[in-house]
Amino acid sequence: AYFLEILISEPEEIFEHRKHALSAPKRALPKNRTQHRVDAARRFRDDLEPGLFWTRIGRFAWHWLRLLLWRFAVNTQDSTIHALRMRNSLKAVAVVAFAAFFVWLLWFLVQDKNIPILEPEGLVAQKERNLMYVATLLMLAIVLPVFALTGVIAWRYRAANRRAKYLPNWEHNSVEEAIWWAVPCFIIAILSVLTWHSTHDLDPFRPLPGEAKTIQVVSLNWKWLFIYPDEGIAAVNSITIPIGQPIEFRITADSPMNSFWIPQLGGQIYSMTGMVTKLHLITNTPGTYTGASANISGKGFSGMTFSVHAVAPDAFAAWVASTSANSMLLDESAYDTLAKPSEREPVRYYGKVQSGLFETIVGRFSAGMGSHGH
């Protein structure tokens, strides 16, 4: 901020000598310039402190640079106008330098960083990413020309440009009106069609082709419980799924409202007490992905993550057999202990799960509320 302030500030000499600039002979310097240099050097010597050495050096160098630029400006016939142009040029340099720094900072922050939603590993996530790309490009078709024209108009009609035509009574141009109404309407029409189609195509409740495997999900404070009803096993903060097979997540909550999200496989969906929401996902790529809560739910929210292991069908069958051999039982009593608030809960597996436990959890909050399909 300090650098930008001194960069765009007008040199004091412009104020001091502007009224004499037009009448001054060419290449003539102000009479007090020599004394001014001596005073500046004396102030620099007297005020110099060891801790501020490089700061003083920088300010001193910048001061003399501005004096040289001013000397270049007064060596013209119309020094006032050229001084103003020099000041505007400095402002332009400042803006460009700041924009370049911002772009560099943005690049530095994202380089070598994985952005999960831009690296999909599932059919649903790929469609969502493509939709985001198309919508962004369509909107940039308006945004970029608007920003470009803003700069062009500001530069074209600046005070120092005497060639710009001044039209204070301009009111209407049919061609321009047609362009800036027709183009946005056309883009909005395209976005409307895309939105209508994608809303139905990416409906989280819509089953994917093929026989789906059901996994029941319960969001707790501050952990996730995953129940495999067909296999009779369960896991905390870890999911193992077979590749190439659709997965139907049936999601509820035993805590404040939360949001279930696996960025590389698909979008998020809320989990709420007494209700069951659904999310259908699939992946054909083996790997380990990260899931998380996308809704702030208290002090343990930041650690409410889980791992998703996508494995081949044979490896999934072996994992089920290994987990089933675990002697831990998840019944209502064990569940009540698990449901107590805790942070950064370690992964654990249950080899046996009480039949109908998921429905019991939902029923604790839906008694007297009727049936809930979503």
JSON list of C-alpha atoms in Angstrom, two decimals, residues 216-361:
[
{"chain": "A", "resi": 216, "resn": "GLN", "atom": "CA", "xyz": [-26.34, -46.14, 4.80]},
{"chain": "A", "resi": 217, "resn": "VAL", "atom": "CA", "xyz": [-24.70, -42.97, 6.08]},
{"chain": "A", "resi": 218, "resn": "VAL", "atom": "CA", "xyz": [-25.19, -41.30, 9.47]},
{"chain": "A", "resi": 219, "resn": "SER", "atom": "CA", "xyz": [-23.54, -37.96, 10.27]},
{"chain": "A", "resi": 220, "resn": "LEU", "atom": "CA", "xyz": [-22.60, -37.63, 13.94]},
{"chain": "A", "resi": 221, "resn": "ASN", "atom": "CA", "xyz": [-20.73, -35.09, 16.06]},
{"chain": "A", "resi": 222, "resn": "TRP", "atom": "CA", "xyz": [-18.06, -35.03, 14.54]},
{"chain": "A", "resi": 223, "resn": "LYS", "atom": "CA", "xyz": [-17.64, -38.23, 12.54]},
{"chain": "A", "resi": 224, "resn": "TRP", "atom": "CA", "xyz": [-19.34, -40.39, 9.91]},
{"chain": "A", "resi": 225, "resn": "LEU", "atom": "CA", "xyz": [-20.87, -43.84, 10.33]},
{"chain": "A", "resi": 226, "resn": "PHE", "atom": "CA", "xyz": [-21.24, -46.05, 7.24]},
{"chain": "A", "resi": 227, "resn": "ILE", "atom": "CA", "xyz": [-23.44, -49.15, 7.40]},
{"chain": "A", "resi": 228, "resn": "TYR", "atom": "CA", "xyz": [-23.45, -51.86, 4.72]},
{"chain": "A", "resi": 229, "resn": "PRO", "atom": "CA", "xyz": [-26.92, -53.42, 5.21]},
{"chain": "A", "resi": 230, "resn": "ASP", "atom": "CA", "xyz": [-26.44, -56.25, 2.70]},
{"chain": "A", "resi": 231, "resn": "GLU", "atom": "CA", "xyz": [-23.11, -57.30, 4.18]},
{"chain": "A", "resi": 232, "resn": "GLY", "atom": "CA", "xyz": [-24.04, -56.62, 7.83]},
{"chain": "A", "resi": 233, "resn": "ILE", "atom": "CA", "xyz": [-20.87, -54.62, 8.55]},
{"chain": "A", "resi": 234, "resn": "ALA", "atom": "CA", "xyz": [-20.09, -50.98, 9.36]},
{"chain": "A", "resi": 235, "resn": "ALA", "atom": "CA", "xyz": [-17.18, -48.53, 9.43]},
{"chain": "A", "resi": 236, "resn": "VAL", "atom": "CA", "xyz": [-16.39, -45.16, 10.99]},
{"chain": "A", "resi": 237, "resn": "ASN", "atom": "CA", "xyz": [-14.77, -42.45, 8.84]},
{"chain": "A", "resi": 238, "resn": "SER", "atom": "CA", "xyz": [-13.94, -44.85, 6.01]},
{"chain": "A", "resi": 239, "resn": "ILE", "atom": "CA", "xyz": [-15.76, -46.22, 2.96]},
{"chain": "A", "resi": 240, "resn": "THR", "atom": "CA", "xyz": [-14.71, -49.04, 0.66]},
{"chain": "A", "resi": 241, "resn": "ILE", "atom": "CA", "xyz": [-16.58, -49.32, -2.63]},
{"chain": "A", "resi": 242, "resn": "PRO", "atom": "CA", "xyz": [-16.21, -51.50, -5.74]},
{"chain": "A", "resi": 243, "resn": "ILE", "atom": "CA", "xyz": [-15.34, -49.75, -8.98]},
{"chain": "A", "resi": 244, "resn": "GLY", "atom": "CA", "xyz": [-17.75, -49.91, -11.89]},
{"chain": "A", "resi": 245, "resn": "GLN", "atom": "CA", "xyz": [-20.82, -50.43, -9.69]},
{"chain": "A", "resi": 246, "resn": "PRO", "atom": "CA", "xyz": [-23.30, -47.64, -8.84]},
{"chain": "A", "resi": 247, "resn": "ILE", "atom": "CA", "xyz": [-23.47, -46.75, -5.15]},
{"chain": "A", "resi": 248, "resn": "GLU", "atom": "CA", "xyz": [-26.69, -45.57, -3.53]},
{"chain": "A", "resi": 249, "resn": "PHE", "atom": "CA", "xyz": [-25.99, -43.57, -0.39]},
{"chain": "A", "resi": 250, "resn": "ARG", "atom": "CA", "xyz": [-28.94, -43.28, 1.98]},
{"chain": "A", "resi": 251, "resn": "ILE", "atom": "CA", "xyz": [-28.10, -40.41, 4.30]},
{"chain": "A", "resi": 252, "resn": "THR", "atom": "CA", "xyz": [-29.47, -39.22, 7.64]},
{"chain": "A", "resi": 253, "resn": "ALA", "atom": "CA", "xyz": [-28.16, -37.41, 10.73]},
{"chain": "A", "resi": 254, "resn": "ASP", "atom": "CA", "xyz": [-28.01, -37.85, 14.48]},
{"chain": "A", "resi": 255, "resn": "SER", "atom": "CA", "xyz": [-26.60, -34.36, 15.02]},
{"chain": "A", "resi": 256, "resn": "PRO", "atom": "CA", "xyz": [-27.08, -30.84, 13.61]},
{"chain": "A", "resi": 257, "resn": "MET", "atom": "CA", "xyz": [-27.69, -30.71, 9.87]},
{"chain": "A", "resi": 258, "resn": "ASN", "atom": "CA", "xyz": [-24.61, -31.67, 7.90]},
{"chain": "A", "resi": 259, "resn": "SER", "atom": "CA", "xyz": [-23.58, -32.15, 4.28]},
{"chain": "A", "resi": 260, "resn": "PHE", "atom": "CA", "xyz": [-22.10, -35.31, 2.74]},
{"chain": "A", "resi": 261, "resn": "TRP", "atom": "CA", "xyz": [-19.56, -34.61, -0.01]},
{"chain": "A", "resi": 262, "resn": "ILE", "atom": "CA", "xyz": [-16.99, -36.58, -2.00]},
{"chain": "A", "resi": 263, "resn": "PRO", "atom": "CA", "xyz": [-15.67, -33.86, -4.38]},
{"chain": "A", "resi": 264, "resn": "GLN", "atom": "CA", "xyz": [-14.01, -36.17, -6.92]},
{"chain": "A", "resi": 265, "resn": "LEU", "atom": "CA", "xyz": [-17.06, -38.40, -7.24]},
{"chain": "A", "resi": 266, "resn": "GLY", "atom": "CA", "xyz": [-19.98, -35.97, -7.17]},
{"chain": "A", "resi": 267, "resn": "GLY", "atom": "CA", "xyz": [-21.81, -33.12, -5.53]},
{"chain": "A", "resi": 268, "resn": "GLN", "atom": "CA", "xyz": [-22.89, -32.72, -1.95]},
{"chain": "A", "resi": 269, "resn": "ILE", "atom": "CA", "xyz": [-26.23, -33.44, -0.32]},
{"chain": "A", "resi": 270, "resn": "TYR", "atom": "CA", "xyz": [-27.54, -32.60, 3.14]},
{"chain": "A", "resi": 271, "resn": "SER", "atom": "CA", "xyz": [-28.04, -34.99, 6.02]},
{"chain": "A", "resi": 272, "resn": "MET", "atom": "CA", "xyz": [-30.88, -34.11, 8.40]},
{"chain": "A", "resi": 273, "resn": "THR", "atom": "CA", "xyz": [-32.36, -35.77, 11.45]},
{"chain": "A", "resi": 274, "resn": "GLY", "atom": "CA", "xyz": [-35.57, -37.72, 10.91]},
{"chain": "A", "resi": 275, "resn": "MET", "atom": "CA", "xyz": [-35.12, -37.62, 7.14]},
{"chain": "A", "resi": 276, "resn": "VAL", "atom": "CA", "xyz": [-33.38, -39.74, 4.51]},
{"chain": "A", "resi": 277, "resn": "THR", "atom": "CA", "xyz": [-31.72, -38.18, 1.50]},
{"chain": "A", "resi": 278, "resn": "LYS", "atom": "CA", "xyz": [-30.13, -40.08, -1.38]},
{"chain": "A", "resi": 279, "resn": "LEU", "atom": "CA", "xyz": [-27.05, -39.68, -3.49]},
{"chain": "A", "resi": 280, "resn": "HIS", "atom": "CA", "xyz": [-26.03, -41.91, -6.40]},
{"chain": "A", "resi": 281, "resn": "LEU", "atom": "CA", "xyz": [-22.35, -42.03, -7.39]},
{"chain": "A", "resi": 282, "resn": "ILE", "atom": "CA", "xyz": [-20.01, -44.27, -9.36]},
{"chain": "A", "resi": 283, "resn": "THR", "atom": "CA", "xyz": [-16.31, -44.46, -10.18]},
{"chain": "A", "resi": 284, "resn": "ASN", "atom": "CA", "xyz": [-14.33, -46.59, -12.61]},
{"chain": "A", "resi": 285, "resn": "THR", "atom": "CA", "xyz": [-10.90, -45.57, -11.32]},
{"chain": "A", "resi": 286, "resn": "PRO", "atom": "CA", "xyz": [-9.26, -47.33, -8.37]},
{"chain": "A", "resi": 287, "resn": "GLY", "atom": "CA", "xyz": [-7.86, -44.97, -5.78]},
{"chain": "A", "resi": 288, "resn": "THR", "atom": "CA", "xyz": [-8.33, -43.27, -2.46]},
{"chain": "A", "resi": 289, "resn": "TYR", "atom": "CA", "xyz": [-10.44, -40.12, -2.35]},
{"chain": "A", "resi": 290, "resn": "THR", "atom": "CA", "xyz": [-11.26, -37.71, 0.43]},
{"chain": "A", "resi": 291, "resn": "GLY", "atom": "CA", "xyz": [-14.76, -36.98, 1.63]},
{"chain": "A", "resi": 292, "resn": "ALA", "atom": "CA", "xyz": [-15.81, -34.28, 4.04]},
{"chain": "A", "resi": 293, "resn": "SER", "atom": "CA", "xyz": [-18.60, -32.36, 5.63]},
{"chain": "A", "resi": 294, "resn": "ALA", "atom": "CA", "xyz": [-19.48, -29.28, 3.60]},
{"chain": "A", "resi": 295, "resn": "ASN", "atom": "CA", "xyz": [-21.64, -27.67, 6.28]},
{"chain": "A", "resi": 296, "resn": "ILE", "atom": "CA", "xyz": [-20.25, -26.10, 9.46]},
{"chain": "A", "resi": 297, "resn": "SER", "atom": "CA", "xyz": [-21.64, -28.04, 12.42]},
{"chain": "A", "resi": 298, "resn": "GLY", "atom": "CA", "xyz": [-19.58, -27.02, 15.42]},
{"chain": "A", "resi": 299, "resn": "LYS", "atom": "CA", "xyz": [-16.06, -26.98, 16.82]},
{"chain": "A", "resi": 300, "resn": "GLY", "atom": "CA", "xyz": [-15.12, -30.41, 15.43]},
{"chain": "A", "resi": 301, "resn": "PHE", "atom": "CA", "xyz": [-16.23, -29.61, 11.88]},
{"chain": "A", "resi": 302, "resn": "SER", "atom": "CA", "xyz": [-12.70, -29.20, 10.47]},
{"chain": "A", "resi": 303, "resn": "GLY", "atom": "CA", "xyz": [-11.78, -32.78, 11.35]},
{"chain": "A", "resi": 304, "resn": "MET", "atom": "CA", "xyz": [-14.99, -34.31, 10.03]},
{"chain": "A", "resi": 305, "resn": "THR", "atom": "CA", "xyz": [-13.38, -36.03, 7.03]},
{"chain": "A", "resi": 306, "resn": "PHE", "atom": "CA", "xyz": [-13.34, -39.60, 5.77]},
{"chain": "A", "resi": 307, "resn": "SER", "atom": "CA", "xyz": [-11.52, -41.74, 3.22]},
{"chain": "A", "resi": 308, "resn": "VAL", "atom": "CA", "xyz": [-13.10, -43.41, 0.21]},
{"chain": "A", "resi": 309, "resn": "HIS", "atom": "CA", "xyz": [-11.27, -46.49, -1.08]},
{"chain": "A", "resi": 310, "resn": "ALA", "atom": "CA", "xyz": [-12.32, -47.50, -4.59]},
{"chain": "A", "resi": 311, "resn": "VAL", "atom": "CA", "xyz": [-11.11, -51.05, -5.28]},
{"chain": "A", "resi": 312, "resn": "ALA", "atom": "CA", "xyz": [-11.70, -53.84, -7.78]},
{"chain": "A", "resi": 313, "resn": "PRO", "atom": "CA", "xyz": [-14.69, -56.12, -7.11]},
{"chain": "A", "resi": 314, "resn": "ASP", "atom": "CA", "xyz": [-12.43, -58.99, -5.99]},
{"chain": "A", "resi": 315, "resn": "ALA", "atom": "CA", "xyz": [-10.63, -56.70, -3.54]},
{"chain": "A", "resi": 316, "resn": "PHE", "atom": "CA", "xyz": [-13.97, -55.44, -2.26]},
{"chain": "A", "resi": 317, "resn": "ALA", "atom": "CA", "xyz": [-15.15, -59.00, -1.59]},
{"chain": "A", "resi": 318, "resn": "ALA", "atom": "CA", "xyz": [-11.91, -59.72, 0.27]},
{"chain": "A", "resi": 319, "resn": "TRP", "atom": "CA", "xyz": [-12.37, -56.55, 2.35]},
{"chain": "A", "resi": 320, "resn": "VAL", "atom": "CA", "xyz": [-15.94, -57.56, 3.26]},
{"chain": "A", "resi": 321, "resn": "ALA", "atom": "CA", "xyz": [-14.73, -61.00, 4.37]},
{"chain": "A", "resi": 322, "resn": "SER", "atom": "CA", "xyz": [-11.93, -59.48, 6.44]},
{"chain": "A", "resi": 323, "resn": "THR", "atom": "CA", "xyz": [-14.23, -56.94, 8.10]},
{"chain": "A", "resi": 324, "resn": "SER", "atom": "CA", "xyz": [-16.88, -59.58, 8.84]},
{"chain": "A", "resi": 325, "resn": "ALA", "atom": "CA", "xyz": [-14.28, -61.48, 10.84]},
{"chain": "A", "resi": 326, "resn": "ASN", "atom": "CA", "xyz": [-14.08, -58.53, 13.24]},
{"chain": "A", "resi": 327, "resn": "SER", "atom": "CA", "xyz": [-15.77, -59.36, 16.54]},
{"chain": "A", "resi": 328, "resn": "MET", "atom": "CA", "xyz": [-17.02, -55.83, 17.28]},
{"chain": "A", "resi": 329, "resn": "LEU", "atom": "CA", "xyz": [-20.83, -55.54, 17.35]},
{"chain": "A", "resi": 330, "resn": "LEU", "atom": "CA", "xyz": [-22.70, -52.34, 16.52]},
{"chain": "A", "resi": 331, "resn": "ASP", "atom": "CA", "xyz": [-26.01, -52.46, 18.34]},
{"chain": "A", "resi": 332, "resn": "GLU", "atom": "CA", "xyz": [-28.05, -49.66, 19.91]},
{"chain": "A", "resi": 333, "resn": "SER", "atom": "CA", "xyz": [-25.91, -49.61, 23.04]},
{"chain": "A", "resi": 334, "resn": "ALA", "atom": "CA", "xyz": [-22.65, -49.41, 21.08]},
{"chain": "A", "resi": 335, "resn": "TYR", "atom": "CA", "xyz": [-24.20, -46.84, 18.78]},
{"chain": "A", "resi": 336, "resn": "ASP", "atom": "CA", "xyz": [-25.21, -44.59, 21.70]},
{"chain": "A", "resi": 337, "resn": "THR", "atom": "CA", "xyz": [-21.61, -44.63, 22.88]},
{"chain": "A", "resi": 338, "resn": "LEU", "atom": "CA", "xyz": [-20.34, -43.87, 19.40]},
{"chain": "A", "resi": 339, "resn": "ALA", "atom": "CA", "xyz": [-22.84, -41.03, 18.94]},
{"chain": "A", "resi": 340, "resn": "LYS", "atom": "CA", "xyz": [-21.39, -39.01, 21.82]},
{"chain": "A", "resi": 341, "resn": "PRO", "atom": "CA", "xyz": [-19.55, -35.90, 20.54]},
{"chain": "A", "resi": 342, "resn": "SER", "atom": "CA", "xyz": [-15.88, -36.55, 19.74]},
{"chain": "A", "resi": 343, "resn": "GLU", "atom": "CA", "xyz": [-13.29, -35.01, 17.44]},
{"chain": "A", "resi": 344, "resn": "ARG", "atom": "CA", "xyz": [-10.98, -36.66, 14.89]},
{"chain": "A", "resi": 345, "resn": "GLU", "atom": "CA", "xyz": [-12.34, -40.12, 15.61]},
{"chain": "A", "resi": 346, "resn": "PRO", "atom": "CA", "xyz": [-10.00, -42.87, 14.35]},
{"chain": "A", "resi": 347, "resn": "VAL", "atom": "CA", "xyz": [-11.15, -45.35, 11.70]},
{"chain": "A", "resi": 348, "resn": "ARG", "atom": "CA", "xyz": [-12.80, -48.46, 13.14]},
{"chain": "A", "resi": 349, "resn": "TYR", "atom": "CA", "xyz": [-14.79, -51.38, 11.75]},
{"chain": "A", "resi": 350, "resn": "TYR", "atom": "CA", "xyz": [-17.70, -53.42, 13.05]},
{"chain": "A", "resi": 351, "resn": "GLY", "atom": "CA", "xyz": [-18.04, -57.04, 11.94]},
{"chain": "A", "resi": 352, "resn": "LYS", "atom": "CA", "xyz": [-21.71, -57.25, 12.92]},
{"chain": "A", "resi": 353, "resn": "VAL", "atom": "CA", "xyz": [-24.50, -54.69, 12.83]},
{"chain": "A", "resi": 354, "resn": "GLN", "atom": "CA", "xyz": [-27.88, -54.90, 14.51]},
{"chain": "A", "resi": 355, "resn": "SER", "atom": "CA", "xyz": [-30.59, -55.42, 11.90]},
{"chain": "A", "resi": 356, "resn": "GLY", "atom": "CA", "xyz": [-32.66, -52.28, 11.23]},
{"chain": "A", "resi": 357, "resn": "LEU", "atom": "CA", "xyz": [-30.30, -49.98, 13.14]},
{"chain": "A", "resi": 358, "resn": "PHE", "atom": "CA", "xyz": [-30.41, -47.29, 10.44]},
{"chain": "A", "resi": 359, "resn": "GLU", "atom": "CA", "xyz": [-34.22, -47.21, 10.48]},
{"chain": "A", "resi": 360, "resn": "THR", "atom": "CA", "xyz": [-34.11, -47.00, 14.28]},
{"chain": "A", "resi": 361, "resn": "ILE", "atom": "CA", "xyz": [-31.83, -43.95, 14.09]}
]
